[in-house]
PDB file of C-alpha atoms in Angstrom:
ATOM      1  CA  MET A 126      28.261  41.752  78.315  1.00  0.00           C
ATOM      2  CA  SER A 127      26.750  43.098  81.531  1.00  0.00           C
ATOM      3  CA  SER A 128      23.867  41.188  83.089  1.00  0.00           C
ATOM      4  CA  GLU A 129      21.501  44.145  82.646  1.00  0.00           C
ATOM      5  CA  LYS A 130      22.241  44.462  78.947  1.00  0.00           C
ATOM      6  CA  PHE A 131      21.806  40.710  78.523  1.00  0.00           C
ATOM      7  CA  PHE A 132      18.415  40.751  80.264  1.00  0.00           C
ATOM      8  CA  GLN A 133      17.256  43.644  78.083  1.00  0.00           C
ATOM      9  CA  ARG A 134      18.125  41.692  74.963  1.00  0.00           C
ATOM     10  CA  HIS A 135      16.860  38.292  76.108  1.00  0.00           C
ATOM     11  CA  PRO A 136      13.274  38.171  77.398  1.00  0.00           C
ATOM     12  CA  VAL A 137      13.649  34.387  77.736  1.00  0.00           C
ATOM     13  CA  PHE A 138      16.992  32.658  78.117  1.00  0.00           C
ATOM     14  CA  THR A 139      18.722  29.502  79.249  1.00  0.00           C
ATOM     15  CA  HIS A 140      21.393  29.014  81.880  1.00  0.00           C
ATOM     16  CA  GLU A 141      23.847  28.183  79.100  1.00  0.00           C
ATOM     17  CA  GLU A 142      23.108  31.372  77.162  1.00  0.00           C
ATOM     18  CA  TYR A 143      23.669  33.497  80.241  1.00  0.00           C
ATOM     19  CA  ALA A 144      26.922  31.688  81.041  1.00  0.00           C
ATOM     20  CA  GLN A 145      28.169  32.315  77.505  1.00  0.00           C
ATOM     21  CA  SER A 146      27.368  36.024  77.835  1.00  0.00           C
ATOM     22  CA  ARG A 147      29.652  36.106  80.861  1.00  0.00           C
ATOM     23  CA  GLY A 148      32.507  34.696  78.815  1.00  0.00           C
ATOM     24  CA  GLY A 149      32.033  31.286  80.305  1.00  0.00           C
ATOM     25  CA  GLY A 150      33.000  31.920  83.918  1.00  0.00           C
ATOM     26  CA  SER A 151      32.888  29.329  86.655  1.00  0.00           C
ATOM     27  CA  PRO A 152      29.577  27.503  87.103  1.00  0.00           C
ATOM     28  CA  ARG A 153      29.519  28.605  90.738  1.00  0.00           C
ATOM     29  CA  THR A 154      29.807  32.277  89.776  1.00  0.00           C
ATOM     30  CA  VAL A 155      27.105  31.976  87.120  1.00  0.00           C
ATOM     31  CA  ASP A 156      24.749  30.230  89.550  1.00  0.00           C
ATOM     32  CA  SER A 157      25.422  32.867  92.201  1.00  0.00           C
ATOM     33  CA  LEU A 158      24.657  35.718  89.805  1.00  0.00           C
ATOM     34  CA  LEU A 159      21.438  34.106  88.634  1.00  0.00           C
ATOM     35  CA  ARG A 160      20.285  33.536  92.222  1.00  0.00           C
ATOM     36  CA  LYS A 161      21.011  37.163  93.036  1.00  0.00           C
ATOM     37  CA  HIS A 162      18.952  38.433  90.095  1.00  0.00           C
ATOM     38  CA  VAL A 163      16.087  36.067  90.925  1.00  0.00           C
ATOM     39  CA  GLN A 164      16.056  37.318  94.504  1.00  0.00           C
ATOM     40  CA  SER A 165      15.967  40.935  93.277  1.00  0.00           C
ATOM     41  CA  ASP A 166      13.037  40.065  90.942  1.00  0.00           C
ATOM     42  CA  ARG A 167      15.010  41.171  87.882  1.00  0.00           C
ATOM     43  CA  ILE A 168      14.550  37.697  86.438  1.00  0.00           C
ATOM     44  CA  ALA A 169      12.311  34.737  87.272  1.00  0.00           C
ATOM     45  CA  ARG A 170      13.072  31.041  87.122  1.00  0.00           C
ATOM     46  CA  VAL A 171      10.679  29.118  84.892  1.00  0.00           C
ATOM     47  CA  ARG A 172      12.195  25.731  85.593  1.00  0.00           C
ATOM     48  CA  ARG A 173      15.686  24.315  85.906  1.00  0.00           C
ATOM     49  CA  GLY A 174      17.947  26.037  83.393  1.00  0.00           C
ATOM     50  CA  LEU A 175      15.249  28.363  82.013  1.00  0.00           C
ATOM     51  CA  TYR A 176      14.609  32.004  82.997  1.00  0.00           C
ATOM     52  CA  VAL A 177      12.643  35.044  81.922  1.00  0.00           C
ATOM     53  CA  SER A 178      13.624  38.684  82.282  1.00  0.00           C
ATOM     54  CA  VAL A 179      11.266  40.889  84.285  1.00  0.00           C
ATOM     55  CA  PRO A 180      11.289  44.571  83.289  1.00  0.00           C
ATOM     56  CA  PRO A 181      10.893  47.165  86.046  1.00  0.00           C
ATOM     57  CA  GLY A 182       7.268  47.172  87.165  1.00  0.00           C
ATOM     58  CA  GLY A 183       6.576  44.149  84.954  1.00  0.00           C
ATOM     59  CA  ASP A 184       5.163  40.737  85.664  1.00  0.00           C
ATOM     60  CA  ALA A 185       7.055  37.558  84.786  1.00  0.00           C
ATOM     61  CA  ALA A 186       3.775  35.763  84.051  1.00  0.00           C
ATOM     62  CA  THR A 187       3.097  38.021  81.037  1.00  0.00           C
ATOM     63  CA  VAL A 188       6.174  36.793  79.151  1.00  0.00           C
ATOM     64  CA  ASP A 189       5.590  35.605  75.590  1.00  0.00           C
ATOM     65  CA  ALA A 190       4.492  31.968  75.917  1.00  0.00           C
ATOM     66  CA  TYR A 191       5.802  31.019  72.476  1.00  0.00           C
ATOM     67  CA  LEU A 192       9.295  32.171  73.419  1.00  0.00           C
ATOM     68  CA  VAL A 193       9.145  30.134  76.616  1.00  0.00           C
ATOM     69  CA  ALA A 194       8.106  27.029  74.670  1.00  0.00           C
ATOM     70  CA  THR A 195      10.871  27.587  72.109  1.00  0.00           C
ATOM     71  CA  LYS A 196      13.507  27.783  74.839  1.00  0.00           C
ATOM     72  CA  ALA A 197      12.123  24.854  76.860  1.00  0.00           C
ATOM     73  CA  VAL A 198      14.471  22.413  75.107  1.00  0.00           C
ATOM     74  CA  GLU A 199      16.981  22.854  72.329  1.00  0.00           C
ATOM     75  CA  ASP A 200      14.829  21.457  69.509  1.00  0.00           C
ATOM     76  CA  ALA A 201      11.423  22.745  70.668  1.00  0.00           C
ATOM     77  CA  VAL A 202       8.920  23.910  68.036  1.00  0.00           C
ATOM     78  CA  VAL A 203       5.489  25.365  68.896  1.00  0.00           C
ATOM     79  CA  SER A 204       2.968  22.975  67.375  1.00  0.00           C
ATOM     80  CA  HIS A 205      -0.609  21.848  66.785  1.00  0.00           C
ATOM     81  CA  HIS A 206      -3.350  24.140  68.175  1.00  0.00           C
ATOM     82  CA  ALA A 207      -0.708  26.418  69.743  1.00  0.00           C
ATOM     83  CA  ALA A 208       0.896  26.990  66.344  1.00  0.00           C
ATOM     84  CA  LEU A 209      -2.467  27.860  64.806  1.00  0.00           C
ATOM     85  CA  GLN A 210      -3.104  30.179  67.741  1.00  0.00           C
ATOM     86  CA  PHE A 211       0.274  31.850  67.202  1.00  0.00           C
ATOM     87  CA  HIS A 212      -0.791  32.545  63.608  1.00  0.00           C
ATOM     88  CA  GLY A 213      -4.133  33.933  64.825  1.00  0.00           C
ATOM     89  CA  ARG A 214      -6.131  31.082  63.333  1.00  0.00           C
ATOM     90  CA  THR A 215      -7.995  29.355  66.152  1.00  0.00           C
ATOM     91  CA  TYR A 216     -11.654  29.371  67.008  1.00  0.00           C
ATOM     92  CA  SER A 217     -10.855  29.234  70.742  1.00  0.00           C
ATOM     93  CA  MET A 218      -7.973  30.665  72.749  1.00  0.00           C
ATOM     94  CA  TRP A 219      -6.138  28.196  74.962  1.00  0.00           C
ATOM     95  CA  SER A 220      -3.785  28.639  77.896  1.00  0.00           C
ATOM     96  CA  GLN A 221      -1.867  25.580  76.765  1.00  0.00           C
ATOM     97  CA  VAL A 222       1.156  25.592  74.460  1.00  0.00           C
ATOM     98  CA  THR A 223       2.294  22.340  72.897  1.00  0.00           C
ATOM     99  CA  PHE A 224       5.769  22.006  71.471  1.00  0.00           C
ATOM    100  CA  LEU A 225       7.384  19.283  69.395  1.00  0.00           C
ATOM    101  CA  THR A 226      10.600  17.804  70.718  1.00  0.00           C
ATOM    102  CA  ARG A 227      12.582  14.612  70.302  1.00  0.00           C
ATOM    103  CA  SER A 228      13.682  14.792  73.943  1.00  0.00           C
ATOM    104  CA  HIS A 229      11.908  13.145  76.861  1.00  0.00           C
ATOM    105  CA  THR A 230      11.392  16.364  78.775  1.00  0.00           C
ATOM    106  CA  ARG A 231       8.478  16.896  81.141  1.00  0.00           C
ATOM    107  CA  GLY A 232       5.687  19.408  80.793  1.00  0.00           C
ATOM    108  CA  PHE A 233       5.509  22.354  83.156  1.00  0.00           C
ATOM    109  CA  ARG A 234       3.388  25.330  84.122  1.00  0.00           C
ATOM    110  CA  PHE A 235       4.507  28.933  84.334  1.00  0.00           C
ATOM    111  CA  GLY A 236       2.083  31.728  85.092  1.00  0.00           C
ATOM    112  CA  PRO A 237      -1.282  30.912  83.537  1.00  0.00           C
ATOM    113  CA  VAL A 238       0.150  28.677  80.801  1.00  0.00           C
ATOM    114  CA  ASP A 239       0.683  24.927  80.647  1.00  0.00           C
ATOM    115  CA  TYR A 240       3.573  23.841  78.432  1.00  0.00           C
ATOM    116  CA  VAL A 241       3.136  20.365  76.975  1.00  0.00           C
ATOM    117  CA  PRO A 242       5.916  18.494  75.122  1.00  0.00           C
ATOM    118  CA  VAL A 243       4.804  16.331  72.202  1.00  0.00           C
ATOM    119  CA  ARG A 244       6.857  13.718  70.425  1.00  0.00           C
ATOM    120  CA  PRO A 245       6.865  14.147  66.625  1.00  0.00           C
ATOM    121  CA  PRO A 246       5.235  11.404  64.539  1.00  0.00           C
ATOM    122  CA  ALA A 247       7.596   8.435  64.257  1.00  0.00           C
ATOM    123  CA  ALA A 248       7.759   8.628  60.446  1.00  0.00           C
ATOM    124  CA  VAL A 249       9.308  12.116  60.544  1.00  0.00           C
ATOM    125  CA  ALA A 250      11.008  12.205  63.954  1.00  0.00           C
ATOM    126  CA  ASP A 251      14.508  11.772  62.561  1.00  0.00           C
ATOM    127  CA  LEU A 252      14.104  14.100  59.585  1.00  0.00           C
ATOM    128  CA  LYS A 253      15.330  17.680  59.475  1.00  0.00           C
ATOM    129  CA  ASP A 254      12.996  19.918  61.493  1.00  0.00           C
ATOM    130  CA  MET A 255      11.115  16.755  62.477  1.00  0.00           C
ATOM    131  CA  GLY A 256       9.568  16.615  59.029  1.00  0.00           C
ATOM    132  CA  GLY A 257       9.679  20.254  57.945  1.00  0.00           C
ATOM    133  CA  GLY A 258       7.199  23.063  58.041  1.00  0.00           C
ATOM    134  CA  VAL A 259       9.083  24.953  60.748  1.00  0.00           C
ATOM    135  CA  GLU A 260       9.796  28.677  60.704  1.00  0.00           C
ATOM    136  CA  THR A 261      11.615  31.080  63.012  1.00  0.00           C
ATOM    137  CA  VAL A 262       9.615  34.264  63.488  1.00  0.00           C
ATOM    138  CA  PRO A 263       9.755  37.362  65.708  1.00  0.00           C
ATOM    139  CA  SER A 264       7.696  37.093  68.871  1.00  0.00           C
ATOM    140  CA  GLY A 265       7.693  38.921  72.184  1.00  0.00           C
ATOM    141  CA  GLY A 266      11.047  40.596  71.714  1.00  0.00           C
ATOM    142  CA  GLY A 267      12.780  37.429  70.579  1.00  0.00           C
ATOM    143  CA  HIS A 268      12.371  34.725  67.953  1.00  0.00           C
ATOM    144  CA  ALA A 269      10.117  31.698  68.291  1.00  0.00           C
ATOM    145  CA  ARG A 270      10.268  28.436  66.345  1.00  0.00           C
ATOM    146  CA  VAL A 271       6.758  27.647  65.182  1.00  0.00           C
ATOM    147  CA  CYS A 272       5.096  25.186  62.828  1.00  0.00           C
ATOM    148  CA  THR A 273       3.632  26.719  59.688  1.00  0.00           C
ATOM    149  CA  CYS A 274      -0.136  26.719  59.215  1.00  0.00           C
ATOM    150  CA  GLU A 275       0.319  23.937  56.656  1.00  0.00           C
ATOM    151  CA  ARG A 276       2.114  21.640  59.066  1.00  0.00           C
ATOM    152  CA  ALA A 277      -0.148  22.555  61.980  1.00  0.00           C
ATOM    153  CA  MET A 278      -3.182  21.743  59.824  1.00  0.00           C
ATOM    154  CA  VAL A 279      -1.946  18.246  59.094  1.00  0.00           C
ATOM    155  CA  ASP A 280      -0.731  17.676  62.641  1.00  0.00           C
ATOM    156  CA  VAL A 281      -4.103  18.472  64.237  1.00  0.00           C
ATOM    157  CA  LEU A 282      -5.836  16.228  61.713  1.00  0.00           C
ATOM    158  CA  HIS A 283      -3.265  13.518  62.462  1.00  0.00           C
ATOM    159  CA  THR A 284      -3.688  13.901  66.256  1.00  0.00           C
ATOM    160  CA  PRO A 285      -7.112  15.528  66.788  1.00  0.00           C
ATOM    161  CA  SER A 286      -6.820  15.389  70.582  1.00  0.00           C
ATOM    162  CA  LEU A 287      -4.128  18.086  70.279  1.00  0.00           C
ATOM    163  CA  GLY A 288      -6.407  20.193  68.119  1.00  0.00           C
ATOM    164  CA  GLY A 289      -9.366  20.305  70.488  1.00  0.00           C
ATOM    165  CA  GLY A 290     -11.717  17.923  68.692  1.00  0.00           C
ATOM    166  CA  TRP A 291     -13.406  18.145  65.320  1.00  0.00           C
ATOM    167  CA  GLU A 292     -15.445  21.301  65.825  1.00  0.00           C
ATOM    168  CA  GLU A 293     -12.432  23.270  67.053  1.00  0.00           C
ATOM    169  CA  ILE A 294     -10.248  21.848  64.277  1.00  0.00           C
ATOM    170  CA  TRP A 295     -12.738  22.527  61.480  1.00  0.00           C
ATOM    171  CA  ARG A 296     -13.610  26.028  62.676  1.00  0.00           C
ATOM    172  CA  SER A 297      -9.945  26.914  63.197  1.00  0.00           C
ATOM    173  CA  LEU A 298      -8.778  25.638  59.809  1.00  0.00           C
ATOM    174  CA  GLU A 299     -11.625  27.475  58.116  1.00  0.00           C
ATOM    175  CA  MET A 300     -10.098  30.728  59.417  1.00  0.00           C
ATOM    176  CA  ILE A 301      -7.031  30.209  57.213  1.00  0.00           C
ATOM    177  CA  GLU A 302      -7.493  32.001  53.899  1.00  0.00           C
ATOM    178  CA  PHE A 303      -4.680  30.273  52.014  1.00  0.00           C
ATOM    179  CA  PHE A 304      -2.658  27.085  52.185  1.00  0.00           C
ATOM    180  CA  ASP A 305       0.440  26.089  50.261  1.00  0.00           C
ATOM    181  CA  LEU A 306      -1.239  22.911  49.033  1.00  0.00           C
ATOM    182  CA  GLU A 307       2.015  21.333  47.873  1.00  0.00           C
ATOM    183  CA  ALA A 308       3.408  21.707  51.383  1.00  0.00           C
ATOM    184  CA  VAL A 309       0.229  20.241  52.884  1.00  0.00           C
ATOM    185  CA  ILE A 310       0.258  17.226  50.586  1.00  0.00           C
ATOM    186  CA  ASN A 311       3.996  16.558  50.835  1.00  0.00           C
ATOM    187  CA  TYR A 312       3.937  16.579  54.631  1.00  0.00           C
ATOM    188  CA  THR A 313       0.765  14.470  54.756  1.00  0.00           C
ATOM    189  CA  LEU A 314       2.342  11.776  52.613  1.00  0.00           C
ATOM    190  CA  ARG A 315       5.504  11.891  54.719  1.00  0.00           C
ATOM    191  CA  LEU A 316       3.493  10.598  57.702  1.00  0.00           C
ATOM    192  CA  TYR A 317       2.626   7.308  55.932  1.00  0.00           C
ATOM    193  CA  THR A 318      -0.768   7.137  57.656  1.00  0.00           C
ATOM    194  CA  ALA A 319      -3.743   6.334  55.455  1.00  0.00           C
ATOM    195  CA  THR A 320      -6.305   7.647  57.941  1.00  0.00           C
ATOM    196  CA  THR A 321      -4.541  11.008  58.114  1.00  0.00           C
ATOM    197  CA  VAL A 322      -4.417  11.116  54.311  1.00  0.00           C
ATOM    198  CA  ALA A 323      -8.188  10.553  54.268  1.00  0.00           C
ATOM    199  CA  ARG A 324      -8.863  13.238  56.889  1.00  0.00           C
ATOM    200  CA  VAL A 325      -6.804  15.777  54.964  1.00  0.00           C
ATOM    201  CA  GLY A 326      -8.472  14.728  51.730  1.00  0.00           C
ATOM    202  CA  VAL A 327     -11.990  15.120  53.145  1.00  0.00           C
ATOM    203  CA  PHE A 328     -11.193  18.592  54.491  1.00  0.00           C
ATOM    204  CA  LEU A 329      -9.599  19.772  51.242  1.00  0.00           C
ATOM    205  CA  GLU A 330     -12.403  18.355  49.123  1.00  0.00           C
ATOM    206  CA  GLN A 331     -15.012  19.987  51.347  1.00  0.00           C
ATOM    207  CA  HIS A 332     -13.233  23.356  50.910  1.00  0.00           C
ATOM    208  CA  ARG A 333     -11.849  22.887  47.420  1.00  0.00           C
ATOM    209  CA  GLU A 334     -13.405  26.015  45.898  1.00  0.00           C
ATOM    210  CA  ARG A 335     -12.277  28.356  48.677  1.00  0.00           C
ATOM    211  CA  LEU A 336      -8.766  26.880  48.849  1.00  0.00           C
ATOM    212  CA  PHE A 337      -8.368  26.449  45.058  1.00  0.00           C
ATOM    213  CA  VAL A 338      -7.889  22.709  45.388  1.00  0.00           C
ATOM    214  CA  GLU A 339      -7.458  21.009  42.011  1.00  0.00           C
ATOM    215  CA  ASP A 340      -8.167  17.423  40.976  1.00  0.00           C
ATOM    216  CA  ALA A 341      -4.426  16.774  40.762  1.00  0.00           C
ATOM    217  CA  HIS A 342      -4.021  17.664  44.443  1.00  0.00           C
ATOM    218  CA  LEU A 343      -6.752  15.259  45.503  1.00  0.00           C
ATOM    219  CA  GLU A 344      -5.545  12.492  43.194  1.00  0.00           C
ATOM    220  CA  ARG A 345      -2.113  12.502  44.852  1.00  0.00           C
ATOM    221  CA  LEU A 346      -3.784  11.915  48.196  1.00  0.00           C
ATOM    222  CA  GLN A 347      -6.365   9.441  46.915  1.00  0.00           C
ATOM    223  CA  ALA A 348      -3.594   7.074  45.840  1.00  0.00           C
ATOM    224  CA  HIS A 349      -2.691   6.663  49.519  1.00  0.00           C
ATOM    225  CA  ALA A 350      -6.184   6.603  51.059  1.00  0.00           C
ATOM    226  CA  PRO A 351      -7.341   3.577  53.112  1.00  0.00           C
ATOM    227  CA  LYS A 352      -8.257   0.480  51.103  1.00  0.00           C
ATOM    228  CA  ASP A 353     -11.013  -0.438  53.558  1.00  0.00           C
ATOM    229  CA  PRO A 354     -13.514   1.797  55.375  1.00  0.00           C
ATOM    230  CA  ARG A 355     -12.233   3.494  58.539  1.00  0.00           C
ATOM    231  CA  TYR A 356     -13.907   5.678  61.134  1.00  0.00           C
ATOM    232  CA  LEU A 357     -12.878   9.312  61.448  1.00  0.00           C
ATOM    233  CA  ASP A 358     -11.390   8.581  64.882  1.00  0.00           C
ATOM    234  CA  ALA A 359     -11.208   5.988  67.646  1.00  0.00           C
ATOM    235  CA  SER A 360     -14.642   6.934  69.034  1.00  0.00           C
ATOM    236  CA  ARG A 361     -16.159   5.092  66.024  1.00  0.00           C
ATOM    237  CA  GLU A 362     -19.006   7.581  65.845  1.00  0.00           C
ATOM    238  CA  PRO A 363     -21.512   6.564  63.149  1.00  0.00           C
ATOM    239  CA  GLY A 364     -21.614   8.628  60.003  1.00  0.00           C
ATOM    240  CA  ARG A 365     -21.536   8.631  56.230  1.00  0.00           C
ATOM    241  CA  LEU A 366     -18.958   6.689  54.208  1.00  0.00           C
ATOM    242  CA  VAL A 367     -17.195   9.310  52.112  1.00  0.00           C
ATOM    243  CA  HIS A 368     -15.754   8.150  48.803  1.00  0.00           C
ATOM    244  CA  PRO A 369     -13.060   7.899  47.558  1.00  0.00           C
ATOM    245  CA  TRP A 370     -11.519   8.376  50.990  1.00  0.00           C
ATOM    246  CA  ASN A 371     -13.074   5.292  52.606  1.00  0.00           C
ATOM    247  CA  LEU A 372     -13.672   7.380  55.714  1.00  0.00           C
ATOM    248  CA  ILE A 373     -16.804   7.186  57.876  1.00  0.00           C
ATOM    249  CA  VAL A 374     -17.420  10.808  58.847  1.00  0.00           C
ATOM    250  CA  PRO A 375     -20.152  11.894  61.293  1.00  0.00           C
ATOM    251  CA  GLU A 376     -22.914  13.928  59.679  1.00  0.00           C
ATOM    252  CA  ARG A 377     -22.299  16.791  62.106  1.00  0.00           C
ATOM    253  CA  VAL A 378     -18.760  17.156  60.739  1.00  0.00           C
ATOM    254  CA  LEU A 379     -19.765  16.883  57.094  1.00  0.00           C
ATOM    255  CA  ASP A 380     -22.659  19.307  57.518  1.00  0.00           C
ATOM    256  CA  GLN A 381     -20.942  21.365  60.241  1.00  0.00           C
ATOM    257  CA  ARG A 382     -23.865  20.994  62.618  1.00  0.00           C
ATOM    258  CA  TRP A 383     -21.764  21.691  65.672  1.00  0.00           C
ATOM    259  CA  GLY A 384     -24.631  22.197  68.070  1.00  0.00           C
ATOM    260  CA  GLU A 385     -25.484  18.503  67.931  1.00  0.00           C
ATOM    261  CA  VAL A 386     -23.858  16.077  70.325  1.00  0.00           C
ATOM    262  CA  ALA A 387     -23.241  12.487  69.261  1.00  0.00           C
TER     263      ALA A 387
END
């Protein structure tokens, strides 16, 4: 395949993918060709081994960020707030894209976007798709690997710092009209974390009518809720003890009084 045809078909690509398109070829030849196309502004180097195609008159910085994250490492999956943003379900727009990966790669910046690698929770790290809830979907002329809304919901409740804090999390999740509740519950229980179970339970119970949450759904979670009271997060902000979840939740979260600062 010619380089031009390859670039037209691959808005984001790796060094290895380009080499394969050339029928293998010597590493020196492949490197020389890539340098030539970078110098001519036909492609741009994102970081070592990762490139984006630049159409005539285009700007490399406008490349689809979810494709870049997907290609950052072999097992990358767009996650947390970035996954919700991909699905159009965030209260705020961020210029940061997190991606799950088992590798120890470093974060990087390209154009206006920061790309942040995140290790999957230990309980699911070695499972297929790092615990499931991963889909491959069209994006920006290619295909991105992205967490489903169900997995992203649980992940931001499990690690709220990657969701933007409780107001951003609550407002974002409230933009989702439908959840596959079985998927939510199954993934939550896979994490083996009682506090996360309680957070998910509180959110589902608070929105049970809108999300068609049944007693059976909540009972499955309640069986794994904390045995002793726990705070919503490490800040230990005072609040109301919510039964049967044994979770101390700030009033501003329960009543959604986001204008108030603790």
